[in-house]
Short mmCIF file of C-alpha atoms and ligand atoms in Angstrom, two decimals:
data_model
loop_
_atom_site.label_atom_id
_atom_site.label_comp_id
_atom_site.label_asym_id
_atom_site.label_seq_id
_atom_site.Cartn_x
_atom_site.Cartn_y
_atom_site.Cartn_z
CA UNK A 1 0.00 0.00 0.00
CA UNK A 2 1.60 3.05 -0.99
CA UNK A 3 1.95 5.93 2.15
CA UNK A 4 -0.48 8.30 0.09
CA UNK A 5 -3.55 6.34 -0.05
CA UNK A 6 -3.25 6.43 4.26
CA UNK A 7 -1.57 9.66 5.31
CA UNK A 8 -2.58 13.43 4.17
CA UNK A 9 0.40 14.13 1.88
CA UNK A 10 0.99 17.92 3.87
CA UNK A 11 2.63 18.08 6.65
CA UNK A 12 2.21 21.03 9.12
CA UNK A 13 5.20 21.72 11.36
CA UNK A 14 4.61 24.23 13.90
CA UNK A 15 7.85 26.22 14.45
CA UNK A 16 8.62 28.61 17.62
CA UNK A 17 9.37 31.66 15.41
CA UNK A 18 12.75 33.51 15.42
CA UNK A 19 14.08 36.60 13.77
CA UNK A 20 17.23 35.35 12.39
CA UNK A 21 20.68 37.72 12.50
CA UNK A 22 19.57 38.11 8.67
CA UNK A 23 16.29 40.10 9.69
CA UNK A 24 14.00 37.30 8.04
CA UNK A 25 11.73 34.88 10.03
CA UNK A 26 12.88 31.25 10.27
CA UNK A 27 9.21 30.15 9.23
CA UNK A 28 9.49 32.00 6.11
CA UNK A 29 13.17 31.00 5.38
CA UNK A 30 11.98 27.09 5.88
CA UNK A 31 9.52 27.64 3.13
CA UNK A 32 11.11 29.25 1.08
CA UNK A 33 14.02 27.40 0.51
CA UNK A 34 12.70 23.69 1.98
CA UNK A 35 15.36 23.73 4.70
CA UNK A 36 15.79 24.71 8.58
CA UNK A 37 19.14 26.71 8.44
CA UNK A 38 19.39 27.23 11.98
CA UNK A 39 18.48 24.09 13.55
CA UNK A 40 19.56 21.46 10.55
CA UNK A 41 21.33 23.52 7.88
CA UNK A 42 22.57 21.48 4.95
CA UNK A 43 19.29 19.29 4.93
CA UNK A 44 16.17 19.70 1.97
CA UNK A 45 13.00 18.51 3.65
CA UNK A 46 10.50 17.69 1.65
CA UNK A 47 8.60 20.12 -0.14
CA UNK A 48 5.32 18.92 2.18
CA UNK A 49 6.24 20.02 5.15
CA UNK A 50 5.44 23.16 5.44
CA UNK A 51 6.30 25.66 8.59
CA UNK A 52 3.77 27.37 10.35
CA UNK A 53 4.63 29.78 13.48
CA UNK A 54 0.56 29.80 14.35
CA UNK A 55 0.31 26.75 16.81
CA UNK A 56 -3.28 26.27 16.19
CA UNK A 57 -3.32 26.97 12.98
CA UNK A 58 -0.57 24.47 12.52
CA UNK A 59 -3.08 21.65 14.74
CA UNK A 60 -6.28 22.62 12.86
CA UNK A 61 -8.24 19.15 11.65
CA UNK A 62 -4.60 17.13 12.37
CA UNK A 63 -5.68 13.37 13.80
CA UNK A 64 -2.13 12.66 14.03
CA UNK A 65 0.16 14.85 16.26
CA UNK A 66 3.85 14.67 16.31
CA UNK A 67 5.14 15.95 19.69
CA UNK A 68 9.10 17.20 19.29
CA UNK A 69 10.08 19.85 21.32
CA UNK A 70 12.50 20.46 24.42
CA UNK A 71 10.91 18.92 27.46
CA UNK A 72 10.67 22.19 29.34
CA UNK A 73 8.62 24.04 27.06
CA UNK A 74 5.56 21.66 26.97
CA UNK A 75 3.39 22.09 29.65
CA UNK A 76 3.19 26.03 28.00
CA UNK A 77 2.64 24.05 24.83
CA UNK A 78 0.02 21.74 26.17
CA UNK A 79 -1.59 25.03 28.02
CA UNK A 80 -2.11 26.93 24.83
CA UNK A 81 -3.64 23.58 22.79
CA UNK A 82 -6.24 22.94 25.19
CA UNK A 83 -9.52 23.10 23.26
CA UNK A 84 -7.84 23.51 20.05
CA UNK A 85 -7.06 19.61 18.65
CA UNK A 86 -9.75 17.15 17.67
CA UNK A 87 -11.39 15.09 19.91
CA UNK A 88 -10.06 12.00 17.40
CA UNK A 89 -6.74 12.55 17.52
CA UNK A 90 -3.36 10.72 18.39
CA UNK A 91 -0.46 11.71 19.87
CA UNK A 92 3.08 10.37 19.89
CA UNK A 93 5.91 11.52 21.84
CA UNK A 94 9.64 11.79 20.57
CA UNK A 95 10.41 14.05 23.90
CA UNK A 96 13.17 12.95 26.15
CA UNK A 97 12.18 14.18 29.71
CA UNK A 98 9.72 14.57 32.10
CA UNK A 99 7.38 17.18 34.72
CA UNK A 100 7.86 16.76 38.24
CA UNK A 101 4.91 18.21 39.76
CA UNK A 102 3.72 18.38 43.45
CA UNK A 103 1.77 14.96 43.09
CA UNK A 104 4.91 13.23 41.41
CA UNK A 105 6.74 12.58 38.63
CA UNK A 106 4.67 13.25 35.14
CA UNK A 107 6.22 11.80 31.55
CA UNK A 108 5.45 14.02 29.00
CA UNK A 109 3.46 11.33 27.27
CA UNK A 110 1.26 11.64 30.36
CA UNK A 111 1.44 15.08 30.37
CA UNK A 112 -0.17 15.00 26.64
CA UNK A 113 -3.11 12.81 27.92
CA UNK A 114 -3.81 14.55 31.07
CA UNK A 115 -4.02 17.99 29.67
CA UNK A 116 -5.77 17.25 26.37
CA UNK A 117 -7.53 14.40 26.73
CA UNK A 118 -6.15 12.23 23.83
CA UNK A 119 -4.35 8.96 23.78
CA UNK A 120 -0.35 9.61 23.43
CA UNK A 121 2.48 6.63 21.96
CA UNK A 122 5.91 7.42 22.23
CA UNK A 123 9.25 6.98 20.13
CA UNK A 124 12.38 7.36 21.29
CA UNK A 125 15.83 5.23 19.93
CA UNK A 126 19.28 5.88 19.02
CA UNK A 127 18.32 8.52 17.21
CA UNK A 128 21.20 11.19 17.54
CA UNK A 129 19.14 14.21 14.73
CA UNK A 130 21.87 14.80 12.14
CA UNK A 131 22.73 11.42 11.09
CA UNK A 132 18.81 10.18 10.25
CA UNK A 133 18.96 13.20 8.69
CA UNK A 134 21.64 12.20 6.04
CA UNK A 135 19.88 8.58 6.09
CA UNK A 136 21.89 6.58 8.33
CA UNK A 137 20.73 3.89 9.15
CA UNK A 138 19.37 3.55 12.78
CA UNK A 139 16.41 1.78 14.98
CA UNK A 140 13.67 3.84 16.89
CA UNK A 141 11.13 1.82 19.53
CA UNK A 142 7.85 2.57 19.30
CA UNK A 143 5.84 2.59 22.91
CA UNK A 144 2.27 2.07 23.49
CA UNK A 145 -0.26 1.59 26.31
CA UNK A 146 -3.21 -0.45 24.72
CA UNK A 147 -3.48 -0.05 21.55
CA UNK A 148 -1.55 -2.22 18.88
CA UNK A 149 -3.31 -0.74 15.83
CA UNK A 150 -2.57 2.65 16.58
CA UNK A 151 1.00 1.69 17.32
CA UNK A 152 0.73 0.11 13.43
CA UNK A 153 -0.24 3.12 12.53
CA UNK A 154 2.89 4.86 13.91
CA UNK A 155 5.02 2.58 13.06
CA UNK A 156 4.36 2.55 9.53
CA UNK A 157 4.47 6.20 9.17
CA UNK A 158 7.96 6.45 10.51
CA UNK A 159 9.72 3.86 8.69
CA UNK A 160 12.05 3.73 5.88
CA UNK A 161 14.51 1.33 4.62
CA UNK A 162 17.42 3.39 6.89
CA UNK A 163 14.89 3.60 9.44
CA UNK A 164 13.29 0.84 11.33
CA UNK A 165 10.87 1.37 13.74
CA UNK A 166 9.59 -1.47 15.95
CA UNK A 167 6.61 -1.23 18.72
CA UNK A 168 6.74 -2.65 22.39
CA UNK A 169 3.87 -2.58 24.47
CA UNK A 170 5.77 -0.68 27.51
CA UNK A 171 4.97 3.44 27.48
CA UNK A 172 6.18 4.54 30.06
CA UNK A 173 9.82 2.09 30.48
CA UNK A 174 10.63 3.39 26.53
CA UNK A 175 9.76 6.73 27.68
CA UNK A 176 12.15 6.47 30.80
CA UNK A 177 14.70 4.66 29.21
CA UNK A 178 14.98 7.91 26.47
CA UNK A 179 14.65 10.17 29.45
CA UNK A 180 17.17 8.76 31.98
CA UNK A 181 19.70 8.20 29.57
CA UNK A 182 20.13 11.72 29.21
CA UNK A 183 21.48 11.89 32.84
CA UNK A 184 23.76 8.91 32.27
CA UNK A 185 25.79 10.80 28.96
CA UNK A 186 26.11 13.83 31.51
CA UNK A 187 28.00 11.58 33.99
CA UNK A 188 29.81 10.13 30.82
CA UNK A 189 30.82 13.37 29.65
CA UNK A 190 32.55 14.18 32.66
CA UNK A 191 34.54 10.98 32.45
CA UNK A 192 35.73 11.68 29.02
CA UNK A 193 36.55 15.58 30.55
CA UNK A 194 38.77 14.07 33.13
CA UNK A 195 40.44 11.91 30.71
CA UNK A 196 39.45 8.92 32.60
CA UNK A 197 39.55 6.51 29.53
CA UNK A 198 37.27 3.65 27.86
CA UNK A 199 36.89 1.46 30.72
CA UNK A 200 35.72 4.28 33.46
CA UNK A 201 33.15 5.54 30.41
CA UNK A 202 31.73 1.59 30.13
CA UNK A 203 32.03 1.60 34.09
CA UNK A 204 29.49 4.75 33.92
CA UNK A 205 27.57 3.34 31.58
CA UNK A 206 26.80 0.31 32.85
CA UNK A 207 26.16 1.45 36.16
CA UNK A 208 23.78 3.94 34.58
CA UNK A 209 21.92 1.00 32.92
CA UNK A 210 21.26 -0.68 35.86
CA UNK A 211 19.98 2.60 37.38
CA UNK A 212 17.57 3.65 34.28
CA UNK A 213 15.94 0.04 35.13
CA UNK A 214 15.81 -0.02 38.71
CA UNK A 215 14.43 3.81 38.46
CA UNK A 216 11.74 2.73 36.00
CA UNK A 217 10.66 -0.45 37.84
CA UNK A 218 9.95 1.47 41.41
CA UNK A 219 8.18 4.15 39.54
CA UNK A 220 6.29 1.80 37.25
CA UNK A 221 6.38 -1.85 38.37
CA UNK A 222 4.60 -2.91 34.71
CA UNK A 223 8.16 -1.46 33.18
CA UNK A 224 9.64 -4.93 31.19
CA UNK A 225 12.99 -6.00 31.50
CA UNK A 226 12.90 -6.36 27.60
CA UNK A 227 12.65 -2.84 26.43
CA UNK A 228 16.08 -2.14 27.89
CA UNK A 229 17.54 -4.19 25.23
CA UNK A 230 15.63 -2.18 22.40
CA UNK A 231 16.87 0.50 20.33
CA UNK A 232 15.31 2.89 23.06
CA UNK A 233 17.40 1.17 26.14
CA UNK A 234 20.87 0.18 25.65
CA UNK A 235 21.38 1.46 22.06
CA UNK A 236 19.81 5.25 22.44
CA UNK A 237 22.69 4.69 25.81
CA UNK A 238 25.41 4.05 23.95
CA UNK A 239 25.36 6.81 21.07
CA UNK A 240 24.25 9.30 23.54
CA UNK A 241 27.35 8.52 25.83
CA UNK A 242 29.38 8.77 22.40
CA UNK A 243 28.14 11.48 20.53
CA UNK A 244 25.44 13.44 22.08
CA UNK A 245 25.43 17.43 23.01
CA UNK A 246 24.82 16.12 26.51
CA UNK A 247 28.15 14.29 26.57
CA UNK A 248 29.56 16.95 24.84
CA UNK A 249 28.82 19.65 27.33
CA UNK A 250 29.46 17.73 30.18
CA UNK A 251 32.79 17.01 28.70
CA UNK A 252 33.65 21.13 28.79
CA UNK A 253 31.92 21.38 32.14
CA UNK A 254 34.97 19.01 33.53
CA UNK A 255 37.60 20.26 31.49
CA UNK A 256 36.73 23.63 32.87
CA UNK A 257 36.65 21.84 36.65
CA UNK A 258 33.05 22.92 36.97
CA UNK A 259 34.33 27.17 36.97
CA UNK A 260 31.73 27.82 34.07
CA UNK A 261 27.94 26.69 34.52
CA UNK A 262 25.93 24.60 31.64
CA UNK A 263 23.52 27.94 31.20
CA UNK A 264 26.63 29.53 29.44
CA UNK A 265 28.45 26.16 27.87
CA UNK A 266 24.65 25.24 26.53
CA UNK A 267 24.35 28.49 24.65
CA UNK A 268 28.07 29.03 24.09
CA UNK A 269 28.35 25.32 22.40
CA UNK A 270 24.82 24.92 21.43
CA UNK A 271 23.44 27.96 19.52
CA UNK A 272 20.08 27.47 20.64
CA UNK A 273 19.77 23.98 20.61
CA UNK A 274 18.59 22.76 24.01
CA UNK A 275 20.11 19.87 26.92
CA UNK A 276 17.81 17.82 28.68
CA UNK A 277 20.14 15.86 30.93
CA UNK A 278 20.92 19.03 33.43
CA UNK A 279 17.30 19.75 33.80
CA UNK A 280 16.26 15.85 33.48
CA UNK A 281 19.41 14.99 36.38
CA UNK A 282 17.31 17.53 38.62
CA UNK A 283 13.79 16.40 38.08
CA UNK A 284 14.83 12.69 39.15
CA UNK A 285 16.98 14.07 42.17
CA UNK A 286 13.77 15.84 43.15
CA UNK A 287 11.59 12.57 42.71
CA UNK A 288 14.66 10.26 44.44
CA UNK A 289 14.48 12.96 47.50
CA UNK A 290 11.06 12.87 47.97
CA UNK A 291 10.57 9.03 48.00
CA UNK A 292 13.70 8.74 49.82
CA UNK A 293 15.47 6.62 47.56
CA UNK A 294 18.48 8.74 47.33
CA UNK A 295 20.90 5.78 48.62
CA UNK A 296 19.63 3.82 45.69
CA UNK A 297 20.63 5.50 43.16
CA UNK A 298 24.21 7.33 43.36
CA UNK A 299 25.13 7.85 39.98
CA UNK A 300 21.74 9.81 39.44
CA UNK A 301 21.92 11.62 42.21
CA UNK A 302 26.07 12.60 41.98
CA UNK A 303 25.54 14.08 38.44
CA UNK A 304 22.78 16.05 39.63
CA UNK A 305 25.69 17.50 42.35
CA UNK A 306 28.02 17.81 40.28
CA UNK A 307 25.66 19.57 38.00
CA UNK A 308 24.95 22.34 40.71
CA UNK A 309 28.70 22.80 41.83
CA UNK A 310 27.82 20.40 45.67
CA UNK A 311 30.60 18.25 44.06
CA UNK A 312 33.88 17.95 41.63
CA UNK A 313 33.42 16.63 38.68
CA UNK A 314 35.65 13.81 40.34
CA UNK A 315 33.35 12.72 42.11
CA UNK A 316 31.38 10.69 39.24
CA UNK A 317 33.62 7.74 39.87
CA UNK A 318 33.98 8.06 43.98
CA UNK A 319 30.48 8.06 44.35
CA UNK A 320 28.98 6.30 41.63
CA UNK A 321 30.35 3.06 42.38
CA UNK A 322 29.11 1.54 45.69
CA UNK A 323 26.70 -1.13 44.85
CA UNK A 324 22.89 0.01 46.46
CA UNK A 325 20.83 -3.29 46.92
CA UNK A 326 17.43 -2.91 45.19
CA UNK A 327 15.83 -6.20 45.85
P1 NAD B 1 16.84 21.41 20.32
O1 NAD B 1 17.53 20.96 21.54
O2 NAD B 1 17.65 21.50 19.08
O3 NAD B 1 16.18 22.82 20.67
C1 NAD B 1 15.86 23.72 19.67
C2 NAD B 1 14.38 23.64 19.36
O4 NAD B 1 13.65 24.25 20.43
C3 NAD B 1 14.07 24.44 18.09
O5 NAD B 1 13.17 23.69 17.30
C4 NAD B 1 13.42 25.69 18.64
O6 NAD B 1 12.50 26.23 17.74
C5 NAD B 1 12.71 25.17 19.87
N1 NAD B 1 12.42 26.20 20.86
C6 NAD B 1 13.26 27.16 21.34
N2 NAD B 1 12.60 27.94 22.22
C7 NAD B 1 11.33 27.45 22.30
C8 NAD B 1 10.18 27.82 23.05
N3 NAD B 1 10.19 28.84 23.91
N4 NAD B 1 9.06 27.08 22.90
C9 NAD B 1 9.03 26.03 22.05
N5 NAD B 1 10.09 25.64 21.31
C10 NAD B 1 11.22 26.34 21.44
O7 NAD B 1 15.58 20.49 20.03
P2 NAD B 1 15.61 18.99 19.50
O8 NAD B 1 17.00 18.47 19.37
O9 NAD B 1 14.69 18.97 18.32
O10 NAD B 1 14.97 18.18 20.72
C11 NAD B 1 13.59 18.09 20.93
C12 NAD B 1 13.30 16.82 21.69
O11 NAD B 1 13.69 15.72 20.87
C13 NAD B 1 14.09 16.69 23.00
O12 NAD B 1 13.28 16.09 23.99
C14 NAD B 1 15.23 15.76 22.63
O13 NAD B 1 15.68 15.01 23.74
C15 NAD B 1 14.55 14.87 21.61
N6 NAD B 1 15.51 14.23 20.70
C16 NAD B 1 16.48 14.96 20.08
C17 NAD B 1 17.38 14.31 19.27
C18 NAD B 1 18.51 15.03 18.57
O14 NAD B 1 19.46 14.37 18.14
N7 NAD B 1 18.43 16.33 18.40
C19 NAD B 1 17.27 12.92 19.08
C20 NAD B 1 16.24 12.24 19.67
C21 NAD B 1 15.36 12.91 20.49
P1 13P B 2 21.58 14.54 22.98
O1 13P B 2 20.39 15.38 23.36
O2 13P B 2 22.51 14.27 24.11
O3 13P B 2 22.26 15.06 21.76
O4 13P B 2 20.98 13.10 22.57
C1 13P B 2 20.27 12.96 21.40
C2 13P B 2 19.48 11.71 21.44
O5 13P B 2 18.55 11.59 22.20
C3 13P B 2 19.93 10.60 20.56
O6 13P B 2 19.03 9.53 20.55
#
């Protein structure tokens, strides 16, 4: 069956609108010339997606809604499309991160559900942006709640022959494993900063594995063992530690022994782009504090001290590795 007999053949992107140093808007420039310069210069999208800077314009009639934005900007997000989407439609998630709110922890899938009412999928993978981009190939998980078809649906949409999706039936352990691994390339970032070598970077790795899944499992006991080994869990892990912009910055932040703060390496290093794993290493220190599970999980809760200057950079390895007992 060919895509166009299933999906509409336009795709609306809704784009936060910029002035760019030129004087022209970044909505404009996207469709005027097919490509994002600021955010992924070099790369033609296709001349259906079109940019709109009106978010409910850009919504209007859509049964199929693409969530992609930095994690801290969608509750706003959520705020202003209340009311505004069809009653019909689906959501899937490709955010890495999550709310913390006064009643608990809230994935942004959840967040999408809660606040407008509508079923929400995720997909998160090894999916570092530039290199799909230029069709590398690469794996992406699907995760859904109840319903396989929709997950089809999904599925089918996203894949290509350098892309291969696959769905699990575990929401909220993809979800966490794209979200916590985010905290895990901060802690390996500091280990390549310090120089510390291959072994100390698989050290912090693994150790971070073992936390994503203990982390998921007290928060969500129906979180399978199984979706660690998908593209979402160990894989999404492993390129993150070795090429992500959270690595990357936590890489400077040692090399500079913690004297300049991610605010400034983010936009110094980033132009714009956003991190997650700063914000996302707080959020879980705030939910580990509160349930008083701090002793369980050192690795999450050194980077998130390290992160705010309580500790040295060093300290990834001296406090990472005693072993907590989780059964
Ligand atoms: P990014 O980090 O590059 O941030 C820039 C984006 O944020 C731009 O699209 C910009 O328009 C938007 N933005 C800036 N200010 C905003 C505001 N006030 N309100 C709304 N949007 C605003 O974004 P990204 O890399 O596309 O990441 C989005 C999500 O996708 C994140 O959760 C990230 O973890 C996830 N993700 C990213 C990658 C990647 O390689 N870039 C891969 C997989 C998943
Ligand atoms: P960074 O945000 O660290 O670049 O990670 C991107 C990602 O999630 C790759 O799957």
């Amino acid at each position: 069956m060919s895509y166009h007999c299933v999906y509409a053949d336009e795709v609306r992107m809704w784009v936060f609108e910029e002035v760019l140093p030129t004087g022209e808007k970044l909505s404009e420039v996207i469709n005027k010339t097919n490509e994002n310069i600021k955010y992924l210069p070099g790369i033609k999208l296709g001349k259906n997606v079109v940019a709109d800077p009106d978010l409910e314009n850009a919504v209007r009639d859509a049964n199929m809604l693409v969530f992609v934005t930095p994690h801290q900007f969608m509750e706003g997000i959520c705020r202003r499309l209340v009311g505004k989407i069809r009653d019909d439609a689906e959501a899937i998630s490709l955010i890495k991160g999550m709310e913390v709110k006064k009643e608990g922890p809230c994935m942004i899938s959840a967040l999408i559900s809660e606040q407008l009412g509508i079923n929400s999928c995720v997909l998160m993978g090894a999916n570092i942006a530039n290199e799909i981009a230029v069709e590398k190939f690469s794996e992406a998980t699907v995760g859904y709640r109840k319903d396989k078809e929709i997950a089809e649906k999904w599925v089918q949409l996203f894949n290509t022959s350098y892309f291969m999706v696959s769905a699990v039936q575990d929401v909220e352990g993809v979800e966490l494993c794209g979200t916590l691994k985010n905290v895990v390339a901060i802690g390996a970032g500091f280990v390549d900063g310090l120089e510390m070598g291959n072994n100390t970077k698989a050290a912090i790795m693994r150790i971070g594995l073992r936390e994503m899944k203990a982390f998921s499992k007290l928060l969500f006991p129906s979180v399978k063992d199984s979706t660690f080994f998908e593209s979402c869990g160990v894989a999404d892990l492993i390129t993150t530690c070795l090429g992500g912009r959270n690595r990357k910055c936590a890489e400077a932040f040692a090399r500079n022994g913690g004297k300049r703060s991610f605010d400034e390496l983010e936009a110094e290093m980033l132009q714009g782009q956003k991190l997650q794993g700063v914000s996302t290493a707080k959020e879980v220190y705030e939910v580990l504090n509160h349930r008083g599970w701090l002793e369980l999980f050192p690795l999450f809760s050194t980077v998130h001290k390290i992160c705010i200057g309580q500790l040295p950079p060093s300290a990834i390895v001296e406090y990472s590795e005693h072993k907590p007992n989780y059964s």
